[in-house]
GROMACS .gro file of C-alpha atoms in nm:
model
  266
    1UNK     CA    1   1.545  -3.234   0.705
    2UNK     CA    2   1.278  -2.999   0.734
    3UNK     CA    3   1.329  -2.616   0.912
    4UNK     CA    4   1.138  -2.477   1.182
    5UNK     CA    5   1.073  -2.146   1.166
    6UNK     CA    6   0.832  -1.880   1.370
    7UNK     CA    7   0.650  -1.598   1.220
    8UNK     CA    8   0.717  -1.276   1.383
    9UNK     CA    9   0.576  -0.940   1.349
   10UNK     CA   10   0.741  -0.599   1.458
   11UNK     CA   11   0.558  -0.255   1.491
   12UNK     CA   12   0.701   0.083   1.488
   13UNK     CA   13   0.651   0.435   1.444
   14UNK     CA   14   0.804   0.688   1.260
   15UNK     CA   15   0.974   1.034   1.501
   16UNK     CA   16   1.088   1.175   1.202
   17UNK     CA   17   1.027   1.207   0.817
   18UNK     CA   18   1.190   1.321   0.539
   19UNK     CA   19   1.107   1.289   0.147
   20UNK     CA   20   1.158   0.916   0.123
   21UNK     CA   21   1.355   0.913   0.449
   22UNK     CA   22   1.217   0.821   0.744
   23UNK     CA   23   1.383   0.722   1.111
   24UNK     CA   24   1.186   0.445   1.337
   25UNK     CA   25   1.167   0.379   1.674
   26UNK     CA   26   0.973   0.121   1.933
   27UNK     CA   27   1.051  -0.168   1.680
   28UNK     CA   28   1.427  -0.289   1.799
   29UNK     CA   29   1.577  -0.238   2.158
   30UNK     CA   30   1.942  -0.193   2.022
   31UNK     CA   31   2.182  -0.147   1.766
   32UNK     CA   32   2.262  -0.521   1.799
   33UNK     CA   33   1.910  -0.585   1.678
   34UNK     CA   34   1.876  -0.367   1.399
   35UNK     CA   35   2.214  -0.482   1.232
   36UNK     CA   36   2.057  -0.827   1.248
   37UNK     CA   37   1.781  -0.670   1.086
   38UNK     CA   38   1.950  -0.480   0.801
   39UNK     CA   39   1.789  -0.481   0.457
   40UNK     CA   40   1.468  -0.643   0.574
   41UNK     CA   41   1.127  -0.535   0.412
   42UNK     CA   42   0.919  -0.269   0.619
   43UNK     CA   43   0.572  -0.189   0.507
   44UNK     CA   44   0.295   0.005   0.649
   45UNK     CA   45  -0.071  -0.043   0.684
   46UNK     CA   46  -0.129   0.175   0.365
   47UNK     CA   47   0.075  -0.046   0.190
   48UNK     CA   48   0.393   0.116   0.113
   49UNK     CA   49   0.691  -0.051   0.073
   50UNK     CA   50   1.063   0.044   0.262
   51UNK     CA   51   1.395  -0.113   0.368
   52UNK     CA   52   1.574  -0.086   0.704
   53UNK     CA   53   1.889   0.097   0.636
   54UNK     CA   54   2.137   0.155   0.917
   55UNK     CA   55   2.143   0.188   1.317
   56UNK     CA   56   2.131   0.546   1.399
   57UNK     CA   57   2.438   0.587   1.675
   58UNK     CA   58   2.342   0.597   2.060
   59UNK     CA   59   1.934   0.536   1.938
   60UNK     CA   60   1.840   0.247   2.173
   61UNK     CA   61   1.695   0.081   1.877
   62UNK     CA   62   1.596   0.366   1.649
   63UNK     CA   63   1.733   0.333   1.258
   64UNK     CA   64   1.702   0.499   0.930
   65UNK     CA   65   1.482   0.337   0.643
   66UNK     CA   66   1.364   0.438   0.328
   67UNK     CA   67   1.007   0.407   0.131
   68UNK     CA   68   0.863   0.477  -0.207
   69UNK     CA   69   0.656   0.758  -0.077
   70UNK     CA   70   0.674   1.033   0.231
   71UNK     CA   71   0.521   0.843   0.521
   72UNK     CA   72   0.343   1.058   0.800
   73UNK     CA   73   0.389   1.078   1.127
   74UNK     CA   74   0.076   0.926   1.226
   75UNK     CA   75   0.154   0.604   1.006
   76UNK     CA   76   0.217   0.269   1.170
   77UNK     CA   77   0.549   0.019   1.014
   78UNK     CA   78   0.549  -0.345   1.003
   79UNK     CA   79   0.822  -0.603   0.958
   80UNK     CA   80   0.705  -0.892   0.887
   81UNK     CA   81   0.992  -1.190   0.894
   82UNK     CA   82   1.034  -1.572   0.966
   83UNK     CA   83   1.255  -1.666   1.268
   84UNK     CA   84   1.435  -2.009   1.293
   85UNK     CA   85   1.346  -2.255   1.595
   86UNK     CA   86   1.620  -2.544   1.693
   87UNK     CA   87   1.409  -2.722   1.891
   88UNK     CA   88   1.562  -2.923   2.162
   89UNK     CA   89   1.705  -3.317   2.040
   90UNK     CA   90   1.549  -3.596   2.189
   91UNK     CA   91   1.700  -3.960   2.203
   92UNK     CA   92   1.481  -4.239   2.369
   93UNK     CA   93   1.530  -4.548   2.276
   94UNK     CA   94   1.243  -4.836   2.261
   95UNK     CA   95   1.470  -5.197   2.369
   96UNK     CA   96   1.147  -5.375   2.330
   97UNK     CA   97   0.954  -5.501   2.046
   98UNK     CA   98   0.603  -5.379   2.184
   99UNK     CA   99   0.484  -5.165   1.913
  100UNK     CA  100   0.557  -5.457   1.595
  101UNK     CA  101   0.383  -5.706   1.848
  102UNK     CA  102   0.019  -5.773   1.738
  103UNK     CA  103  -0.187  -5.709   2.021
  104UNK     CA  104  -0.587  -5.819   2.010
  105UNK     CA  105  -0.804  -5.494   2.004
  106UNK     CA  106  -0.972  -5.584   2.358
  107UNK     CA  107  -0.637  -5.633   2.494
  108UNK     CA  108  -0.463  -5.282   2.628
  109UNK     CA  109  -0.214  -5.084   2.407
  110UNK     CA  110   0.129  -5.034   2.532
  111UNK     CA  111   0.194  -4.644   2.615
  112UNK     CA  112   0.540  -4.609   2.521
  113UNK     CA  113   0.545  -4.199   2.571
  114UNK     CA  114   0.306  -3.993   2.771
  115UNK     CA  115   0.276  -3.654   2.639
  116UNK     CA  116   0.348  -3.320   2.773
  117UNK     CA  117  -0.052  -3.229   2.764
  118UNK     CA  118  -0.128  -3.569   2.984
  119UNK     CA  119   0.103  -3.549   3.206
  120UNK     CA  120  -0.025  -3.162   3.281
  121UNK     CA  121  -0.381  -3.333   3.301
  122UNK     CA  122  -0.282  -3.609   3.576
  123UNK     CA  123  -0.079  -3.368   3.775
  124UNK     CA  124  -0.340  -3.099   3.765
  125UNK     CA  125  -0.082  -2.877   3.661
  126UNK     CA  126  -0.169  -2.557   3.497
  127UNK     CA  127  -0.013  -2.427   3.121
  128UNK     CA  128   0.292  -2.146   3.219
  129UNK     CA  129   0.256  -1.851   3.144
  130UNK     CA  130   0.441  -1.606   2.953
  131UNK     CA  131   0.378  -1.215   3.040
  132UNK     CA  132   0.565  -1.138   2.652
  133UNK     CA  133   0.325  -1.368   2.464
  134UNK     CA  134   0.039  -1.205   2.609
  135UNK     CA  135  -0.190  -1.037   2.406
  136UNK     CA  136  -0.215  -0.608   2.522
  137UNK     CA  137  -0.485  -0.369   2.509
  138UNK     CA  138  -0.387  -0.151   2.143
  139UNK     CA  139  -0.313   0.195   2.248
  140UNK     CA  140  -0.316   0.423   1.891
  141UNK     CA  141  -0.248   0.761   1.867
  142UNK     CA  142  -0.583   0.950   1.687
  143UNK     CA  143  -0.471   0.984   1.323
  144UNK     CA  144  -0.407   1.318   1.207
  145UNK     CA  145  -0.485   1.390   0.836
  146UNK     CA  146  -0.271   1.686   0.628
  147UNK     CA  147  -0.536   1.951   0.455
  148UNK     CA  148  -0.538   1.903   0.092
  149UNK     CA  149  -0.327   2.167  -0.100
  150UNK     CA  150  -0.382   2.161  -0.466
  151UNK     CA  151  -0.128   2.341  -0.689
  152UNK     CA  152  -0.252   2.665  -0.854
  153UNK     CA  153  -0.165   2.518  -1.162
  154UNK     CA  154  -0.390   2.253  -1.098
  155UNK     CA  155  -0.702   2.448  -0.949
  156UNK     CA  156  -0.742   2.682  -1.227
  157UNK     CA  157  -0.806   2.411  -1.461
  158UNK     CA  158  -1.062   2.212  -1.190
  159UNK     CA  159  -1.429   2.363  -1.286
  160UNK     CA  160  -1.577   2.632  -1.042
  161UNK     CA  161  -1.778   2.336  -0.831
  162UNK     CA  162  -1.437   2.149  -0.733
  163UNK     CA  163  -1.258   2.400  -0.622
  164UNK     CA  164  -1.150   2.456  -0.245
  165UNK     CA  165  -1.373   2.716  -0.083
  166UNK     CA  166  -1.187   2.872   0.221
  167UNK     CA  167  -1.406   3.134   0.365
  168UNK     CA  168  -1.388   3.363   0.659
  169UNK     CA  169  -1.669   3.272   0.921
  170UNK     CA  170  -1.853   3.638   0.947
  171UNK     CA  171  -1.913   3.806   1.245
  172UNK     CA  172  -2.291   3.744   1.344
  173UNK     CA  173  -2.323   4.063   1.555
  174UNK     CA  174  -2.572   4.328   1.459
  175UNK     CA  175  -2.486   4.704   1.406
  176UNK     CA  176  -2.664   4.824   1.712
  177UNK     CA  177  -2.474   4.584   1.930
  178UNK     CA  178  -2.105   4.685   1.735
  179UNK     CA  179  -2.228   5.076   1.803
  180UNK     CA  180  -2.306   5.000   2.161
  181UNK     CA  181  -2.007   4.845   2.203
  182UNK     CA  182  -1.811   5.108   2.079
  183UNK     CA  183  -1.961   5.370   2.247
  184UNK     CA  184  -1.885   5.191   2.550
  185UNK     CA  185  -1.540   5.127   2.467
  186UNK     CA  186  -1.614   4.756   2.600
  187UNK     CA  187  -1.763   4.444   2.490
  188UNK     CA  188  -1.957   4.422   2.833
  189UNK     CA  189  -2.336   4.530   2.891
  190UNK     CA  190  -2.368   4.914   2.896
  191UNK     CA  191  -2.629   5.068   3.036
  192UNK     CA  192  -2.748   5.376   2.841
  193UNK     CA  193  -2.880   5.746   3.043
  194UNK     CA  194  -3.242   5.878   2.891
  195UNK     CA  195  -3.023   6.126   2.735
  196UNK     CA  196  -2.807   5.866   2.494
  197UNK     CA  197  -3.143   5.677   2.455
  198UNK     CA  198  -3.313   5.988   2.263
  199UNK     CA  199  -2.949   6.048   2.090
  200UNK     CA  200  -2.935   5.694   1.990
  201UNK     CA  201  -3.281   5.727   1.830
  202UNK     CA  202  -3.258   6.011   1.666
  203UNK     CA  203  -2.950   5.904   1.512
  204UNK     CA  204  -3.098   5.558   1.400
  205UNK     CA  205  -3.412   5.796   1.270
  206UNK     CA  206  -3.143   6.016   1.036
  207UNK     CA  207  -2.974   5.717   0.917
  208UNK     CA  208  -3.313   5.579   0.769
  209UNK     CA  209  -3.411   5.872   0.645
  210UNK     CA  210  -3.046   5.878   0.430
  211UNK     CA  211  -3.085   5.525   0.336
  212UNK     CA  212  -3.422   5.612   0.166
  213UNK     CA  213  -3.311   5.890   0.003
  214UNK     CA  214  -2.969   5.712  -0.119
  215UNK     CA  215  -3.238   5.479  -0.263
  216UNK     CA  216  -3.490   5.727  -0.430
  217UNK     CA  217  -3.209   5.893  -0.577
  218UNK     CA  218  -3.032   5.543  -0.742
  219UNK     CA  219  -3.327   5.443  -0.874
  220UNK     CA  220  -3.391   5.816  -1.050
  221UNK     CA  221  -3.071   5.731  -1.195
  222UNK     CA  222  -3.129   5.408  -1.328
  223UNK     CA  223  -3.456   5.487  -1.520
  224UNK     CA  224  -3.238   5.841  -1.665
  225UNK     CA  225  -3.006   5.603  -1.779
  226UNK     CA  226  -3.269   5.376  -1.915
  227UNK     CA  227  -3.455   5.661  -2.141
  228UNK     CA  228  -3.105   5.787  -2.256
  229UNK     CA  229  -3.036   5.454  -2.378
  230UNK     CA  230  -3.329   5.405  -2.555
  231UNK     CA  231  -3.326   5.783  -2.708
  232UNK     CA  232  -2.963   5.706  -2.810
  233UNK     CA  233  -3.100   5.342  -2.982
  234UNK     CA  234  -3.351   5.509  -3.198
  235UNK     CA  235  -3.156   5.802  -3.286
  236UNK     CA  236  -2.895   5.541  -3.432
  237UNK     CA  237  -3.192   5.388  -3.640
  238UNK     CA  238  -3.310   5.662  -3.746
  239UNK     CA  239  -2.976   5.869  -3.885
  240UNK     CA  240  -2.844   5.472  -4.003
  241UNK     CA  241  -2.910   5.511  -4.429
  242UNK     CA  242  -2.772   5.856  -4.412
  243UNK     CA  243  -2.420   5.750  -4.182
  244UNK     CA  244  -2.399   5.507  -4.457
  245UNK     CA  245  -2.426   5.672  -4.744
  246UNK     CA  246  -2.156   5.972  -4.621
  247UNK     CA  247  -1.936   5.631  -4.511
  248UNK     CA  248  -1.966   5.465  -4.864
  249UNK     CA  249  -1.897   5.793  -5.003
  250UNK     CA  250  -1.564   5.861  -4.865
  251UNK     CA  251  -1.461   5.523  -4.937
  252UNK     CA  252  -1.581   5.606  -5.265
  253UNK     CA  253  -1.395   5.938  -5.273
  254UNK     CA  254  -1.054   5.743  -5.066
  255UNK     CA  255  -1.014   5.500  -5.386
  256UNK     CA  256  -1.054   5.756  -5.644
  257UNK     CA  257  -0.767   5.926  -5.484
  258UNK     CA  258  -0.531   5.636  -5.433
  259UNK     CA  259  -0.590   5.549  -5.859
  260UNK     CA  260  -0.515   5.917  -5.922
  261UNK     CA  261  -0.165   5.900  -5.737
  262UNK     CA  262  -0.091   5.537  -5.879
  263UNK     CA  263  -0.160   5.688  -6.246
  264UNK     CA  264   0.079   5.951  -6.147
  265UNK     CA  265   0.385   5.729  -6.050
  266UNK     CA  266   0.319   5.537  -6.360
   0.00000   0.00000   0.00000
């Protein structure tokens, strides 16, 4: 004899997750339930694989499982499983011989059975209804992705291009807003006297006048240091032979010395 059996899908979510730990809830309404349950395959919808484990105490359904990889808490479980059905036996008997009869096509066929569908139809009867089997609108939580955090290890060997850039988002405000602002002590509108006005001026006037000279003065460096540079370059040319004659001749004069004291020892 053959088995009925009725697919059946469970959904969860995980409350709390450990390395390859994790504790479920919403899939089971009792402890009852999950010991039924107990070893069954759990997977997720990024495909990794788990095992119900054990009933946690007083949970109302909840239990421990564990998985080949940390799960997050955003991550939806499935247990997929096959439930048997023992349908209902039926015993009518047929007394008569009606159906190994031969009957003449234009001639009516004996009904023995009416079906469940007909008799619906005749009887204007409508299909019941069952408020679990009905399908519900899918309420899911928006998914909430870690940030990616590369060992140090790792990111020195990654070329510059690849790296993670975390920069500070600058401050957009100008300098003559930040020194209003400060002299008002506030970050509200300040209104400034005629006074302030010709002190704020004058102030922005020196401030120019530093900048430029700050600049003249670099750049009087710079071309100093460039002439010095190139005085220094040809000096080196020119005294080159003689710097290598004097160094050839101390070498010369270093190895005469070091025979004279080896002859000695001898």
């Amino acid at each position: 004899t053959s088995k009925i059996v009725k697919k059946l899908k469970l959904v969860g979510e995980p409350y709390k997750v450990h390395k390859n730990t994790c504790f479920v809830k919403n899939m089971f309404n009792s402890e009852l339930e999950v010991a039924r349950y107990e070893g069954a395959a759990l997977r997720t919808v990024s495909g990794i694989r788990g095992m119900i484990k054990k009933a946690v105490s007083n949970g109302k359904g909840k239990f421990r499982a564990t998985f080949e990889d940390k799960l997050l808490l955003s991550d939806i479980i499935f247990c997929r499983a096959w439930v048997p059905v023992n349908p209902e036996k039926l015993f009518n008997p047929v007394l008569s011989l009606l159906e190994n009869r031969k009957v003449k096509e234009s001639a009516i066929k004996p009904t023995l059975m009416k079906t469940v569908g007909q008799l619906r139809s005749e009887r204007g009867l409508a299909i019941p209804r069952n408020n679990d089997s009905v399908y519900r609108a899918i309420d899911r939580k928006p998914k909430k992705f870690n940030k990616l955090k590369i060992p140090n290890s790792i990111e020195s060997k990654l070329p510059y291009a690849s790296r993670p850039k975390q920069h500070r988002a600058k401050s957009k405000k100008s300098k003559s807003t930040s020194w209003k602002n400060n002299l008002a002590g506030t970050k509200k509108a300040v209104v400034l006297s005629k006074h302030e006005k010709k002190v704020y001026t004058l102030m922005q006037q020196l401030n120019t006048v530093r900048k430029d000279k700050v600049k003249k003065r670099s750049e009087k460096r710079k071309e100093k240091m460039a002439e010095y540079e190139k005085k220094k370059t040809s000096e080196e040319k020119k005294f080159a032979p003689q710097k290598k004659e004097e160094r050839k001749r101390k070498f010369r004069m270093e190895g005469l010395a070091e025979k004279g004291k080896k002859a000695k020892v001898r």
